[in-house]
CSV table of C-alpha atoms in Angstrom, one decimal:
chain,number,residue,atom,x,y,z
Y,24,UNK,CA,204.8,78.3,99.9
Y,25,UNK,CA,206.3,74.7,99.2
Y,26,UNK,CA,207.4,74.6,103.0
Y,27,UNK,CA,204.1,75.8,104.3
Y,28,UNK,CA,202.5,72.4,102.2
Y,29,UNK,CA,205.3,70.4,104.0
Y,30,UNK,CA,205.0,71.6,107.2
Y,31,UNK,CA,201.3,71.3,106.9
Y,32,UNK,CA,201.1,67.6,104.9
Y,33,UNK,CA,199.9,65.5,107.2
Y,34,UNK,CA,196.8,67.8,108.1
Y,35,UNK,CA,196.4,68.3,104.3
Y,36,UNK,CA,196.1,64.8,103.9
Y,37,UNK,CA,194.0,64.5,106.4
Y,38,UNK,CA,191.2,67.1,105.4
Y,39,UNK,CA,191.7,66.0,101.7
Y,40,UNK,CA,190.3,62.4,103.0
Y,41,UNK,CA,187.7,63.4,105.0
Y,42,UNK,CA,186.6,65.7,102.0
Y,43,UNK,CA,186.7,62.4,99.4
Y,44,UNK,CA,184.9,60.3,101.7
Y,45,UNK,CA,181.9,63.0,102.3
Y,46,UNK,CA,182.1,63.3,98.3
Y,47,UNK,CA,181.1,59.5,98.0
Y,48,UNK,CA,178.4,60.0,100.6
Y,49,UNK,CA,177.3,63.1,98.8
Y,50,UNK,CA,177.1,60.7,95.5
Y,51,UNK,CA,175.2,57.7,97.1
Y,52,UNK,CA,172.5,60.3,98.5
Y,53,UNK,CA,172.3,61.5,94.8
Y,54,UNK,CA,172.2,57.8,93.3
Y,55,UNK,CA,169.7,56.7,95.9
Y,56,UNK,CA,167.3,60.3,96.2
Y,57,UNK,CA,167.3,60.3,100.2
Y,58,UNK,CA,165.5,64.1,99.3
Y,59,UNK,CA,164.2,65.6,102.0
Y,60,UNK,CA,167.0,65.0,104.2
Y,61,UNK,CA,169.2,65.6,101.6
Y,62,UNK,CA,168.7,69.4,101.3
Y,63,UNK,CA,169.3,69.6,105.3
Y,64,UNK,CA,172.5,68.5,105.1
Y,65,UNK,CA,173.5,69.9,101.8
Y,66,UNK,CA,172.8,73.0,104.0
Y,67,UNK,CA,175.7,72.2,106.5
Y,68,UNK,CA,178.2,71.1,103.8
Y,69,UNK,CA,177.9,74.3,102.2
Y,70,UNK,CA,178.3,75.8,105.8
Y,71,UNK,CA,181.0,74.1,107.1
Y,72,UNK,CA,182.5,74.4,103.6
Y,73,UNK,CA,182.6,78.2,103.5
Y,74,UNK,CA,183.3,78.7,107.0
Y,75,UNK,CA,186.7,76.1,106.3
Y,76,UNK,CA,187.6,77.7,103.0
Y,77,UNK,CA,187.8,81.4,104.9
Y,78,UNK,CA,189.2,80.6,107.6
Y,79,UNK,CA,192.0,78.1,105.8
Y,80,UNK,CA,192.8,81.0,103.4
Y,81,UNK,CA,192.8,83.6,106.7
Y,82,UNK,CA,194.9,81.3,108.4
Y,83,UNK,CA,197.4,80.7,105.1
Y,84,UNK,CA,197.3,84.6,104.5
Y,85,UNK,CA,198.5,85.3,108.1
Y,86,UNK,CA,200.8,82.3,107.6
Y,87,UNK,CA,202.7,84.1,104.7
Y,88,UNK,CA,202.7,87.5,106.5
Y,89,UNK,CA,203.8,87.1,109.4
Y,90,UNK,CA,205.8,83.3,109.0
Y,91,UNK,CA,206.2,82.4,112.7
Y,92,UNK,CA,205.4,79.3,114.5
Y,93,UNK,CA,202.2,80.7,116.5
Y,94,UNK,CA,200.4,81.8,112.9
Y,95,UNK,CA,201.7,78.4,111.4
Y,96,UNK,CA,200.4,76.2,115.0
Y,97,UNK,CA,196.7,78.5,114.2
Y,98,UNK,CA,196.9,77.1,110.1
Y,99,UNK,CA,197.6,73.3,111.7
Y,100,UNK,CA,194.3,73.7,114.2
Y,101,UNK,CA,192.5,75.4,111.8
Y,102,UNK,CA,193.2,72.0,109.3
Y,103,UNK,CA,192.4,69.9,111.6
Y,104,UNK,CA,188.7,71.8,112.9
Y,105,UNK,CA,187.6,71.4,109.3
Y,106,UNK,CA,188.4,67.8,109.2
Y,107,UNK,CA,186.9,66.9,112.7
Y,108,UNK,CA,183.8,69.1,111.1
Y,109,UNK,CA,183.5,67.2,107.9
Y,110,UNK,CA,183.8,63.9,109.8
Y,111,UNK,CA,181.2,65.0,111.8
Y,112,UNK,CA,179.0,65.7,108.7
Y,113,UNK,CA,179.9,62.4,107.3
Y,114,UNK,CA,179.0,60.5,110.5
Y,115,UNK,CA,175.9,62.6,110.5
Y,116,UNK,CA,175.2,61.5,107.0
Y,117,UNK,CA,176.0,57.6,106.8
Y,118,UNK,CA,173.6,57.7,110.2
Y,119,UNK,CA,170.3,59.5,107.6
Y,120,UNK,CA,171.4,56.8,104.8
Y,121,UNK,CA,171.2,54.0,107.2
Y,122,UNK,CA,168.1,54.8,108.2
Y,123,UNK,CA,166.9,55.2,104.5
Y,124,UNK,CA,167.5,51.6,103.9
């Protein structure tokens, strides 16, 4: 499992920041009560966050099964759609709280 997290780091690191930054926008929304079009996009996060965490832990499963470099290339795409997806959230999100000010 350790060389899965190595092979995988950078695309780690990269979903683990998008994640944080969409957690501070997530806390200003809270700290400033931008309701209505809150609850729309609290709607996607949870979305894209279940559709991420099944598909990560598919992709991880088929990883340790079948341990070859088309499965692992499938975990490093699937990484990187859930970051592109978050950022895409987050973009969608400092756009509403811009428009809130």
């Amino acid at each position: 499992m350790q060389s899965l997290t190595c092979d995988h780091r950078k695309e780690f690191r990269a979903l683990h920041e998008k994640i944080s930054s969409l957690e501070v926008v997530v806390k200003n929304f809270e700290k400033n009560s931008v309701s209505g079009q809150i609850a729309d996009l609290e709607v996607e996060v949870k979305e894209v966050a279940n559709i991420a965490e099944h598909t990560i832990q598919l992709r991880v499963t088929e990883v340790v099964l079948a341990d070859d470099e088309k499965t692992r290339k499938r975990l490093s795409d699937s990484l990187q759609q859930a970051a592109k997806d978050i950022h895409r959230i987050w973009k969608k999100s400092t756009k509403i709280q811009d428009k809130g000010r």
